[in-house]
Short mmCIF file of C-alpha atoms in Angstrom, two decimals:
data_model
loop_
_atom_site.label_atom_id
_atom_site.label_comp_id
_atom_site.label_asym_id
_atom_site.label_seq_id
_atom_site.Cartn_x
_atom_site.Cartn_y
_atom_site.Cartn_z
CA ALA A 1 42.39 159.84 91.26
CA SER A 2 45.26 158.32 89.49
CA PRO A 3 45.39 158.02 85.49
CA THR A 4 46.89 154.61 85.96
CA VAL A 5 44.80 151.93 87.04
CA LEU A 6 45.93 150.52 90.24
CA TRP A 7 44.84 147.14 91.72
CA MET A 8 45.38 144.54 94.18
CA ALA A 9 45.17 140.25 94.65
CA ASP A 10 45.38 138.06 97.13
CA ALA A 11 47.61 134.97 97.75
CA GLU A 12 45.42 132.91 95.35
CA GLY A 13 45.19 135.41 92.27
CA ASN A 14 41.58 136.76 93.47
CA ILE A 15 41.25 140.30 92.67
CA THR A 16 40.85 142.18 95.88
CA TYR A 17 40.78 145.80 94.48
CA VAL A 18 40.86 148.16 91.50
CA ASN A 19 40.73 151.66 91.24
CA GLN A 20 38.13 153.64 89.98
CA THR A 21 40.41 154.56 86.74
CA TRP A 22 39.93 150.87 85.64
CA VAL A 23 35.95 151.29 86.32
CA ASP A 24 35.94 154.25 83.98
CA TRP A 25 38.12 152.46 81.40
CA THR A 26 35.92 149.15 81.59
CA GLY A 27 32.94 150.51 82.45
CA ILE A 28 32.41 147.13 84.68
CA LYS A 29 30.87 147.79 88.07
CA TYR A 30 33.36 147.65 90.92
CA GLU A 31 32.26 144.39 92.58
CA ASP A 32 32.17 142.74 89.18
CA ASN A 33 35.70 143.05 88.66
CA MET A 34 36.54 140.90 91.94
CA GLY A 35 37.83 137.34 91.96
CA ALA A 36 38.57 136.76 88.15
CA GLY A 37 35.89 138.99 87.12
CA TRP A 38 38.36 141.49 85.82
CA ILE A 39 39.30 139.13 82.87
CA ASN A 40 36.08 140.20 81.07
CA ALA A 41 37.17 143.38 79.96
CA LEU A 42 40.07 141.65 78.19
CA LEU A 43 39.69 140.89 74.23
CA GLU A 44 38.58 137.56 74.11
CA GLU A 45 41.81 136.62 71.89
CA ASP A 46 43.86 137.94 74.78
CA ARG A 47 42.33 136.35 77.89
CA THR A 48 43.66 133.01 78.10
CA ARG A 49 47.18 134.07 77.60
CA ALA A 50 46.96 136.86 80.11
CA ALA A 51 45.21 134.31 82.65
CA GLU A 52 48.03 131.69 82.43
CA LYS A 53 50.80 134.18 82.57
CA PHE A 54 48.78 135.70 85.64
CA LEU A 55 48.74 132.01 87.47
CA THR A 56 52.38 131.13 86.42
CA ASP A 57 53.52 134.40 88.08
CA LEU A 58 51.57 134.00 91.04
CA ASN A 59 52.54 130.18 91.73
CA ALA A 60 56.42 131.19 91.32
CA ARG A 61 55.81 134.19 93.76
CA ARG A 62 57.59 136.79 90.82
CA PHE A 63 57.38 139.96 89.49
CA TYR A 64 54.03 140.06 86.86
CA GLU A 65 53.89 141.65 83.56
CA VAL A 66 51.94 140.97 80.94
CA ASP A 67 50.30 142.95 77.94
CA PHE A 68 46.68 142.99 76.18
CA ARG A 69 43.94 144.55 74.75
CA ILE A 70 40.61 145.58 76.41
CA THR A 71 37.62 147.47 75.06
CA ARG A 72 36.88 150.50 77.01
CA ARG A 73 33.10 151.47 77.67
CA ASP A 74 32.97 153.64 74.76
CA GLY A 75 33.67 150.22 72.66
CA GLU A 76 37.48 151.42 71.48
CA ILE A 77 39.88 148.96 71.71
CA ARG A 78 42.93 150.11 73.97
CA TRP A 79 46.44 148.47 74.54
CA CYS A 80 47.58 147.86 78.27
CA ILE A 81 50.48 146.57 80.35
CA ALA A 82 49.83 145.34 83.54
CA THR A 83 52.36 144.50 86.21
CA GLY A 84 52.44 143.34 89.60
CA ASN A 85 54.57 143.42 92.85
CA PRO A 86 54.82 140.52 95.24
CA GLN A 87 53.62 141.15 98.67
CA TYR A 88 54.78 139.55 101.81
CA ASN A 89 53.94 139.79 105.65
CA GLU A 90 56.08 140.06 108.30
CA GLN A 91 55.93 136.08 108.59
CA GLY A 92 57.48 136.41 104.85
CA GLU A 93 54.47 134.90 103.83
CA PHE A 94 53.23 135.44 100.16
CA THR A 95 50.05 137.62 100.30
CA GLY A 96 49.17 138.58 97.05
CA TYR A 97 50.01 141.51 94.43
CA ILE A 98 49.88 145.19 94.58
CA GLY A 99 50.22 146.43 90.98
CA ALA A 100 49.27 148.81 88.39
CA CYS A 101 48.06 148.82 84.14
CA THR A 102 48.90 151.30 81.92
CA ASP A 103 47.44 152.07 78.66
CA VAL A 104 50.27 152.14 76.37
CA THR A 105 48.24 152.35 73.00
CA ASP A 106 49.66 155.57 71.47
CA LYS A 107 53.22 153.93 72.06
CA THR A 108 52.41 150.84 70.52
CA LEU A 109 50.67 152.08 67.38
CA ALA A 110 53.72 154.46 67.11
CA GLU A 111 56.13 151.49 67.41
CA SER A 112 54.03 149.35 65.06
CA GLU A 113 54.01 151.90 62.63
CA VAL A 114 58.05 152.44 62.43
CA LYS A 115 57.97 148.37 62.11
CA LEU A 116 56.25 149.00 59.19
CA ARG A 117 58.05 151.10 57.57
CA ASN A 118 61.09 149.57 58.51
CA ARG A 119 59.90 146.29 57.15
CA GLU A 120 58.65 147.98 53.80
CA LEU A 121 62.02 150.00 53.69
CA ASN A 122 63.94 146.93 53.79
CA ASN A 123 61.71 145.00 51.24
CA GLN A 124 62.77 148.03 48.84
CA ILE A 125 66.04 147.73 49.28
CA ARG A 126 66.20 144.20 48.56
CA GLN A 127 64.33 144.51 45.50
CA PHE A 128 66.66 147.55 44.28
CA GLU A 129 69.58 145.09 45.09
CA PHE A 130 67.75 142.24 43.49
CA VAL A 131 67.41 144.60 40.25
CA THR A 132 70.83 145.84 40.32
CA GLY A 133 72.47 142.77 41.00
CA PHE A 134 72.45 141.58 37.60
CA MET A 135 72.54 144.45 35.52
CA PRO A 136 75.25 144.58 33.22
CA VAL A 137 76.98 147.96 34.42
CA GLN A 138 78.68 149.07 37.79
CA LEU A 139 75.76 151.07 39.75
CA TRP A 140 76.72 152.95 42.67
CA THR A 141 74.95 155.38 45.12
CA ALA A 142 76.22 158.42 47.08
CA ARG A 143 75.24 160.44 49.47
CA THR A 144 74.62 164.28 49.68
CA ASP A 145 78.00 164.70 50.71
CA GLY A 146 79.67 162.63 47.84
CA GLN A 147 80.46 159.90 50.07
CA VAL A 148 79.68 156.53 47.84
CA ASP A 149 77.64 154.28 49.97
CA TYR A 150 76.37 151.52 47.55
CA PHE A 151 77.77 149.37 44.82
CA ASN A 152 76.00 146.38 42.95
CA GLN A 153 77.41 142.88 42.42
CA ARG A 154 78.71 143.80 39.08
CA ALA A 155 81.10 146.34 40.82
CA VAL A 156 81.93 143.86 43.51
CA ASP A 157 82.85 141.51 40.58
CA TYR A 158 84.82 144.04 39.09
CA PHE A 159 87.15 145.15 42.06
CA GLY A 160 87.12 141.47 43.93
CA ALA A 161 86.16 143.40 47.30
CA GLN A 162 83.19 143.81 49.34
CA ALA A 163 81.12 146.74 48.44
CA ASN A 164 82.18 148.41 51.98
CA GLU A 165 85.72 148.23 50.85
CA ILE A 166 84.94 149.62 47.84
CA ALA A 167 83.66 152.36 49.10
CA ALA A 168 86.46 153.41 51.39
CA SER A 169 88.96 152.72 48.57
CA TRP A 170 87.66 153.29 45.11
CA LEU A 171 89.66 156.43 44.04
CA ASN A 172 92.80 154.40 44.62
CA ALA A 173 91.88 152.25 41.69
CA ILE A 174 91.69 154.86 39.13
CA HIS A 175 94.78 155.54 37.29
CA PRO A 176 96.70 158.19 38.54
CA ASP A 177 96.99 160.12 35.82
CA ASP A 178 93.14 160.21 35.59
CA ARG A 179 92.27 160.80 39.18
CA ASP A 180 92.41 164.75 39.95
CA ALA A 181 90.10 165.30 36.77
CA CYS A 182 87.85 162.38 37.97
CA VAL A 183 87.72 164.10 41.47
CA GLU A 184 87.53 167.49 40.16
CA ALA A 185 84.45 166.70 38.13
CA TRP A 186 82.52 164.99 41.07
CA ASN A 187 82.91 167.49 43.53
CA TYR A 188 81.79 170.12 41.31
CA ALA A 189 78.64 167.99 40.47
CA VAL A 190 78.05 167.37 44.29
CA ASN A 191 78.50 170.97 44.93
CA THR A 192 76.26 172.17 42.17
CA GLY A 193 73.71 169.57 41.69
CA ASN A 194 74.45 169.08 37.98
CA VAL A 195 74.89 165.88 36.23
CA TYR A 196 78.07 164.20 36.73
CA GLN A 197 79.91 162.33 33.85
CA CYS A 198 83.91 161.59 33.53
CA GLU A 199 85.97 159.21 31.56
CA PHE A 200 88.96 157.48 33.34
CA ARG A 201 90.83 154.15 33.47
CA LEU A 202 90.06 151.99 36.45
CA LYS A 203 91.51 149.03 37.85
CA ASP A 204 90.16 145.71 38.00
CA LYS A 205 91.02 142.76 40.57
CA ASP A 206 93.62 141.86 38.28
CA GLN A 207 95.29 144.65 38.39
CA ASN A 208 94.50 145.68 34.76
CA TYR A 209 93.14 149.03 34.05
CA LYS A 210 89.91 149.41 31.64
CA TRP A 211 88.41 152.32 30.48
CA HIS A 212 85.01 153.54 31.98
CA LEU A 213 82.25 156.10 31.42
CA SER A 214 80.91 157.15 34.74
CA ARG A 215 77.69 159.08 35.01
CA ALA A 216 75.62 160.23 37.82
CA LEU A 217 72.35 162.13 38.38
CA PRO A 218 71.01 163.75 41.52
CA PHE A 219 67.77 162.16 42.54
CA ILE A 220 65.64 165.28 43.97
CA ILE A 221 62.59 165.63 46.09
CA ASP A 222 60.91 169.06 46.61
CA GLY A 223 63.84 170.63 45.29
CA LYS A 224 66.48 168.88 47.64
CA ILE A 225 69.01 166.52 46.58
CA ILE A 226 68.61 163.24 48.59
CA LYS A 227 70.68 160.84 46.69
CA TRP A 228 73.24 160.38 43.74
CA PHE A 229 72.56 157.85 41.40
CA GLY A 230 75.36 156.29 39.41
#
């Protein structure tokens, strides 16, 4: 009645028991799973790896764990993780395994989707950095709370500092006479969603002030600001 597959193997690695759940999953008769028959339920590409891992752990008398795919009786392919705990008799002799097999298909697919999305996002970030890296203007992005979180290579070269250092101290590089107006204009834009625009003097890595025109637009999806690009 267990929703998890349960199984037993002897000291030589022969399967001596599987519960009804495994029979229901695979459609393989109980007796045909005995010995090494269980391996036939696995996808052919996974059989050798799963069997070799089983024999290696068996010979080492250690905890067994492996993932593999099975073809269910309805033809659907499912991901599983099998585990086995080594068993010993009163004389301390190894007698085999008692183990379980769990269907982890939904979890595996969810993790794969997250990895795919992260990989696609990282690719997009690298493309964005590549495009902005050689543009002849300082480009930056900011969160919805107004905190600047990205500077392109042109800005890094201008300030002579790393991007994270610039993000933490860029206001200090604005000429003191221009700072209040710059902050006021930025806060107004962040709070209202209006275009940000301000002229001010900005100190470079050689401590020289140069006039700049800074502009930023909110990036909006479904009526909500999710990023500022400047």
